[in-house]
Coordinates of C-alpha atoms in Angstrom, one line a residue:
X1 CA 105.4 58.4 70.4
X2 CA 108.3 57.6 67.9
X3 CA 111.4 57.2 69.8
X4 CA 114.9 57.1 67.6
X5 CA 116.2 53.8 69.2
X6 CA 113.6 51.5 68.3
X7 CA 115.2 48.1 68.5
X8 CA 116.5 46.6 71.4
X9 CA 120.2 46.3 70.2
X10 CA 120.1 49.7 69.3
X11 CA 119.4 51.0 72.6
X12 CA 121.4 48.6 73.9
X13 CA 124.3 50.6 72.4
X14 CA 122.8 53.8 73.1
X15 CA 123.0 53.3 76.9
X16 CA 126.6 52.1 76.1
X17 CA 127.6 55.1 74.6
X18 CA 125.9 57.1 76.8
X19 CA 128.2 55.6 79.7
X20 CA 131.4 56.2 77.7
X21 CA 130.3 59.7 77.7
X22 CA 129.5 59.4 81.7
X23 CA 132.8 58.1 82.8
X24 CA 134.7 60.7 79.9
X25 CA 132.7 63.3 81.4
X26 CA 134.0 62.4 84.6
X27 CA 137.0 62.1 83.7
X28 CA 136.9 66.2 82.4
X29 CA 135.4 66.8 85.3
X30 CA 138.4 66.4 87.4
X31 CA 140.6 67.4 84.8
X32 CA 139.8 70.5 83.7
X33 CA 139.6 73.9 85.8
X34 CA 140.9 76.4 86.9
X35 CA 144.5 74.3 87.2
X36 CA 144.2 71.1 84.4
X37 CA 145.4 68.2 85.6
X38 CA 146.7 65.2 83.0
X39 CA 145.8 62.3 83.3
X40 CA 148.9 60.3 84.3
X41 CA 148.5 63.0 87.4
X42 CA 144.9 61.8 88.3
X43 CA 146.2 58.4 88.1
X44 CA 149.4 58.6 90.3
X45 CA 147.3 60.5 92.7
X46 CA 145.6 57.3 93.6
X47 CA 148.5 54.6 92.9
X48 CA 151.5 57.0 93.8
X49 CA 149.9 59.3 96.2
X50 CA 152.6 62.3 96.9
X51 CA 151.0 65.0 98.9
X52 CA 151.3 67.7 96.0
X53 CA 149.1 70.3 94.7
X54 CA 147.5 68.6 92.7
X55 CA 146.9 65.5 94.2
X56 CA 145.2 67.1 97.2
X57 CA 143.2 68.7 94.9
X58 CA 142.0 66.0 92.9
X59 CA 141.2 63.7 96.2
X60 CA 140.1 66.8 98.4
X61 CA 138.3 68.8 95.5
X62 CA 138.1 67.4 92.2
X63 CA 136.9 64.4 92.7
X64 CA 134.4 65.0 95.7
X65 CA 132.8 67.4 92.8
X66 CA 133.1 64.9 90.1
X67 CA 130.8 62.2 92.2
X68 CA 128.6 64.8 93.5
X69 CA 127.6 65.5 90.4
X70 CA 127.3 62.5 88.6
X71 CA 125.1 61.3 91.9
X72 CA 123.0 64.5 92.1
X73 CA 122.2 64.3 88.3
X74 CA 121.0 61.3 88.3
X75 CA 119.2 61.1 90.9
X76 CA 117.3 64.4 90.4
X77 CA 116.9 63.1 86.1
X78 CA 115.1 59.3 87.4
X79 CA 113.0 61.2 90.9
X80 CA 111.4 63.5 87.3
X81 CA 111.0 60.6 85.7
X82 CA 109.1 59.2 88.5
X83 CA 107.2 62.2 89.2
X84 CA 105.4 62.6 85.7
X85 CA 104.8 59.0 85.5
X86 CA 102.5 58.9 88.7
X87 CA 101.0 62.8 88.0
X88 CA 100.8 61.9 84.6
X89 CA 102.2 65.8 84.3
X90 CA 104.9 66.3 81.6
X91 CA 106.1 68.9 83.4
X92 CA 106.2 67.8 86.5
X93 CA 109.8 67.9 88.6
X94 CA 111.6 67.6 92.2
X95 CA 109.8 71.6 92.8
X96 CA 105.8 69.2 92.4
X97 CA 106.4 67.9 95.4
X98 CA 108.1 70.9 97.2
X99 CA 111.3 69.1 97.9
X100 CA 113.3 72.1 96.7
X101 CA 111.3 74.7 98.9
X102 CA 111.1 72.6 101.7
X103 CA 114.7 71.9 102.1
X104 CA 115.3 75.2 101.5
X105 CA 113.5 76.8 104.0
X106 CA 114.8 73.6 106.8
X107 CA 118.0 75.3 105.7
X108 CA 117.0 78.9 106.9
X109 CA 115.2 78.3 109.7
X110 CA 117.8 76.0 110.9
X111 CA 120.5 78.9 110.5
X112 CA 118.2 81.6 111.1
X113 CA 117.3 80.0 114.7
X114 CA 119.7 77.3 115.6
X115 CA 122.6 78.2 114.7
X116 CA 123.4 75.9 111.5
X117 CA 126.1 75.8 109.7
X118 CA 128.5 74.2 107.4
X119 CA 128.0 72.5 104.0
X120 CA 127.1 69.0 106.4
X121 CA 124.2 70.2 108.0
X122 CA 122.7 71.8 105.3
X123 CA 122.8 68.6 103.7
X124 CA 121.4 67.1 106.7
X125 CA 118.3 70.2 106.9
X126 CA 117.6 70.1 103.2
X127 CA 116.7 66.2 103.3
X128 CA 114.8 65.9 106.5
X129 CA 112.5 69.5 104.7
X130 CA 112.9 67.7 101.4
X131 CA 111.3 64.2 102.9
X132 CA 108.8 66.5 105.4
X133 CA 107.5 68.3 102.6
X134 CA 107.3 65.3 100.2
X135 CA 104.8 63.1 103.1
X136 CA 103.0 66.1 103.8
X137 CA 102.3 66.6 99.6
X138 CA 101.5 62.8 99.1
X139 CA 98.5 63.2 102.4
X140 CA 97.0 65.9 101.4
X141 CA 97.2 64.8 97.5
X142 CA 95.6 61.6 99.6
X143 CA 93.1 63.0 100.9
X144 CA 89.2 62.1 99.9
X145 CA 87.1 59.4 98.5
X146 CA 89.1 58.9 95.6
X147 CA 92.5 58.7 97.2
X148 CA 95.8 60.2 95.4
X149 CA 95.5 61.7 92.0
X150 CA 97.9 63.7 89.7
X151 CA 95.3 66.7 89.8
X152 CA 95.4 66.6 93.6
X153 CA 99.0 65.8 94.1
X154 CA 99.9 68.5 91.4
X155 CA 98.0 71.1 93.3
X156 CA 99.0 70.0 97.1
X157 CA 102.3 70.2 95.3
X158 CA 102.6 73.7 94.1
X159 CA 100.2 75.0 97.2
X160 CA 103.4 73.3 99.7
X161 CA 106.2 75.0 97.6
X162 CA 104.1 78.6 97.6
X163 CA 103.6 78.0 101.2
X164 CA 107.9 77.3 101.9
X165 CA 109.2 79.7 99.4
X166 CA 107.0 82.8 101.0
X167 CA 107.9 81.9 104.3
X168 CA 111.5 81.2 103.7
X169 CA 111.9 84.5 102.2
X170 CA 110.6 85.5 105.1
X171 CA 113.1 84.6 107.3
X172 CA 115.9 85.5 105.0
X173 CA 114.5 89.1 104.5
X174 CA 114.8 89.5 108.8
X175 CA 118.0 88.5 108.8
X176 CA 120.9 89.1 106.8
X177 CA 123.6 87.0 107.9
X178 CA 121.5 84.1 107.4
X179 CA 121.2 84.9 103.7
X180 CA 124.7 85.7 103.3
X181 CA 125.1 81.8 104.6
X182 CA 122.7 80.0 103.0
X183 CA 123.0 82.6 98.9
X184 CA 125.6 80.4 98.3
X185 CA 123.4 76.9 98.5
X186 CA 120.5 78.2 97.9
X187 CA 121.5 78.5 94.3
X188 CA 122.8 75.3 93.4
X189 CA 126.6 74.0 93.4
X190 CA 128.5 71.4 93.2
X191 CA 131.5 72.8 94.5
X192 CA 133.4 73.3 98.0
X193 CA 131.8 69.6 98.6
X194 CA 134.0 67.0 100.6
X195 CA 134.0 63.1 100.2
X196 CA 132.2 63.1 103.2
X197 CA 129.2 64.3 102.2
X198 CA 129.3 62.2 98.7
X199 CA 129.5 59.1 101.2
X200 CA 126.9 59.5 103.6
X201 CA 124.4 60.4 100.4
X202 CA 125.3 57.7 98.2
X203 CA 124.1 54.2 100.1
X204 CA 120.6 55.6 100.8
X205 CA 120.6 57.3 97.0
X206 CA 122.6 54.0 95.5
X207 CA 118.9 52.0 96.8
X208 CA 116.4 54.2 95.5
X209 CA 118.2 53.8 92.0
X210 CA 118.2 50.2 92.1
X211 CA 114.5 50.1 93.0
X212 CA 114.0 52.4 90.6
X213 CA 114.7 49.9 88.5
X214 CA 113.0 47.3 90.3
X215 CA 109.2 49.4 90.2
X216 CA 109.8 50.2 86.2
X217 CA 107.8 46.6 85.1
X218 CA 105.2 48.7 87.9
X219 CA 105.4 51.8 86.6
X220 CA 104.5 50.9 82.9
X221 CA 101.8 48.5 83.9
X222 CA 100.7 52.5 85.8
X223 CA 101.2 54.1 82.6
X224 CA 98.0 52.3 80.8
X225 CA 95.8 53.9 83.5
X226 CA 94.9 53.0 87.1
X227 CA 92.0 51.5 85.7
X228 CA 93.1 49.2 83.7
X229 CA 96.4 48.9 86.2
X230 CA 93.7 48.1 88.9
X231 CA 91.8 45.6 86.6
X232 CA 95.6 43.9 86.2
X233 CA 95.9 43.1 89.4
X234 CA 98.4 45.9 90.3
X235 CA 98.0 46.9 93.9
X236 CA 98.2 51.1 92.3
X237 CA 98.4 52.8 96.1
X238 CA 101.6 50.5 96.4
X239 CA 103.1 51.7 93.7
X240 CA 102.6 55.3 94.1
X241 CA 103.7 54.6 97.6
X242 CA 107.2 53.1 96.5
X243 CA 107.7 55.6 93.8
X244 CA 107.0 58.6 96.4
X245 CA 109.5 57.1 98.4
X246 CA 112.0 56.6 96.1
X247 CA 111.0 59.9 94.8
X248 CA 112.2 61.4 98.5
X249 CA 115.5 59.9 98.8
X250 CA 116.6 60.7 95.2
X251 CA 114.9 64.3 95.2
X252 CA 115.7 65.2 98.9
X253 CA 119.4 63.3 98.7
X254 CA 120.4 65.0 95.4
X255 CA 119.0 68.5 97.0
X256 CA 120.9 68.3 100.1
X257 CA 124.5 67.4 98.7
X258 CA 123.7 69.8 95.6
X259 CA 121.4 72.5 96.1
X260 CA 118.3 73.0 94.6
X261 CA 119.2 73.1 91.1
X262 CA 116.2 73.4 88.8
X263 CA 115.4 71.5 85.3
X264 CA 117.3 68.4 85.1
X265 CA 114.4 66.4 85.9
X266 CA 112.4 68.0 83.7
X267 CA 115.1 67.8 80.4
X268 CA 116.1 64.1 81.1
X269 CA 113.2 62.7 81.5
X270 CA 111.4 63.9 78.0
X271 CA 115.2 63.3 75.7
X272 CA 115.2 60.1 77.1
X273 CA 111.3 59.5 76.1
X274 CA 112.5 60.8 73.1
X275 CA 115.5 58.3 72.5
X276 CA 113.6 55.1 74.1
X277 CA 109.9 55.7 74.3
X278 CA 108.0 55.6 77.7
X279 CA 109.0 52.3 78.6
X280 CA 110.6 52.7 82.1
X281 CA 113.1 49.9 81.5
X282 CA 114.9 51.5 79.5
X283 CA 114.1 55.4 80.8
X284 CA 115.4 54.8 83.8
X285 CA 119.0 53.5 83.1
X286 CA 118.8 56.3 80.0
X287 CA 117.9 58.9 82.5
X288 CA 120.4 58.3 85.1
X289 CA 122.8 57.8 82.5
X290 CA 121.8 61.3 80.9
X291 CA 120.9 63.1 84.3
X292 CA 124.4 62.0 85.2
X293 CA 126.2 63.2 82.0
X294 CA 124.1 67.1 82.4
X295 CA 124.6 67.9 85.4
X296 CA 129.1 66.9 85.1
X297 CA 128.9 68.5 81.5
X298 CA 127.0 71.8 83.1
X299 CA 129.6 71.9 86.0
X300 CA 132.7 72.0 83.5
X301 CA 130.9 74.7 81.7
X302 CA 130.5 76.5 84.7
X303 CA 134.4 76.4 85.4
X304 CA 134.6 78.6 82.3
X305 CA 131.6 80.6 81.5
X306 CA 133.2 83.8 83.6
X307 CA 137.0 82.4 84.0
X308 CA 139.0 82.8 86.2
X309 CA 135.2 82.6 88.8
X310 CA 132.9 80.2 88.9
X311 CA 129.3 80.4 88.4
X312 CA 126.9 77.9 90.5
X313 CA 125.6 75.0 88.4
X314 CA 122.2 76.0 89.4
X315 CA 123.0 79.1 86.8
X316 CA 123.8 76.6 83.6
X317 CA 121.4 74.5 84.3
X318 CA 118.6 77.0 84.2
X319 CA 120.3 78.8 81.3
X320 CA 120.2 75.6 79.4
X321 CA 116.5 74.7 81.5
X322 CA 114.7 77.6 80.7
X323 CA 114.2 77.9 77.2
X324 CA 113.7 74.0 77.2
X325 CA 110.8 74.0 79.7
X326 CA 109.4 77.4 77.5
X327 CA 109.3 74.9 74.5
X328 CA 108.3 72.1 75.9
X329 CA 105.5 73.4 77.3
X330 CA 104.4 75.4 73.8
X331 CA 104.3 71.7 72.8
X332 CA 101.9 70.0 74.8
X333 CA 104.2 68.8 77.5
X334 CA 105.9 67.0 73.7
X335 CA 109.3 67.2 72.9

C-alpha cells in the first residue's frame, strides 16, 4: 500500500501536526457553542475561578464534553484498527464484536426491568454489556479445532449484533417510558456528561491505549499471517486474547461514556493506513490522535448544524461515515 508519509521524519512531523490540531480541537470545543467563550476566560476559570456563569459552563459542561469526545474518539479509532487487524476484515468496527448492541441491550433491560436511570448508571451498564458481548463473541469465534479465525469471529459478531438488537427493539416496543429514557444515549452523544463519568472511564481506557502501543510490534508480526507469525515463535492465541481485552476496554469504555457512536472505528483506521501504512507502531498513535480530532470536530459541528439546537454527535459521524463506508466497500476495503 502506498502511503503519503514514507520517511520516519515525515511521520514524526505528521504526528506532531496532528497533536497540534488535537489541542486546537479541544480549545475550540470548550470555546464554541450557544455561548461563545474567549480564551482568556477559559484560562481564568482555572486560575481565578469566580463562580460566574461562563466559568461554571467551562468546568461543568464544556471541559468534560471535550475530554469525553477526545478519549472516546481515540478509543473507538484504536479499537477499530485492532479489530481490523485480528479479523483481517477491513470493514470491521466495534459493532463487529456486538459491542454497541450488547451495551444498548444492557441499558434497555436495566431501565425497563430494574429502574436504572441517569448517565452514570447507563455508563456502567453499557460497559458491562459491551464486555459481556465481546467475551461471548470471542468464545463463539474460538470454538472448533481450528480455534479463532477471522471468518468465525466475524460471523459470531454479526450473529450477536442481530440477536441483541432484536431483543433491544422488543423491550423498547413494550415500554414507551424506557424508550424516552434511553433514546438520547442510543444515538450517541457527548453532551450532558459530567467530569465524574470521564474520571471513571479514563484510567482503564488510558491503560488500554498504552497497552495497544505495547501490542503494536506483535500486531505487525501477526499481519504477516498466522503461519508466519507462529513459525517465528509468536503465540498468536495470546496476542489475539490481549488484543481482545484492549478492544473491550477501549470500545466498551467509549460506548459507555458516549453511546454507540458509529463509523469512527472504520474511517480513522483506513485514513491512517493511507497516511502511514500498516505499521502498527505508527498506526496506533495516529489512530488515537485522528480519532480524537474527528469526534471533537463532529461534536463542534453538531452544535451549529441546527443552531441553536444541537444534533447528537452520533448523527454527525453517520453523515460523514455512510458515504465513506460505501466508498471503501465499493473499493474492496481500500481507501
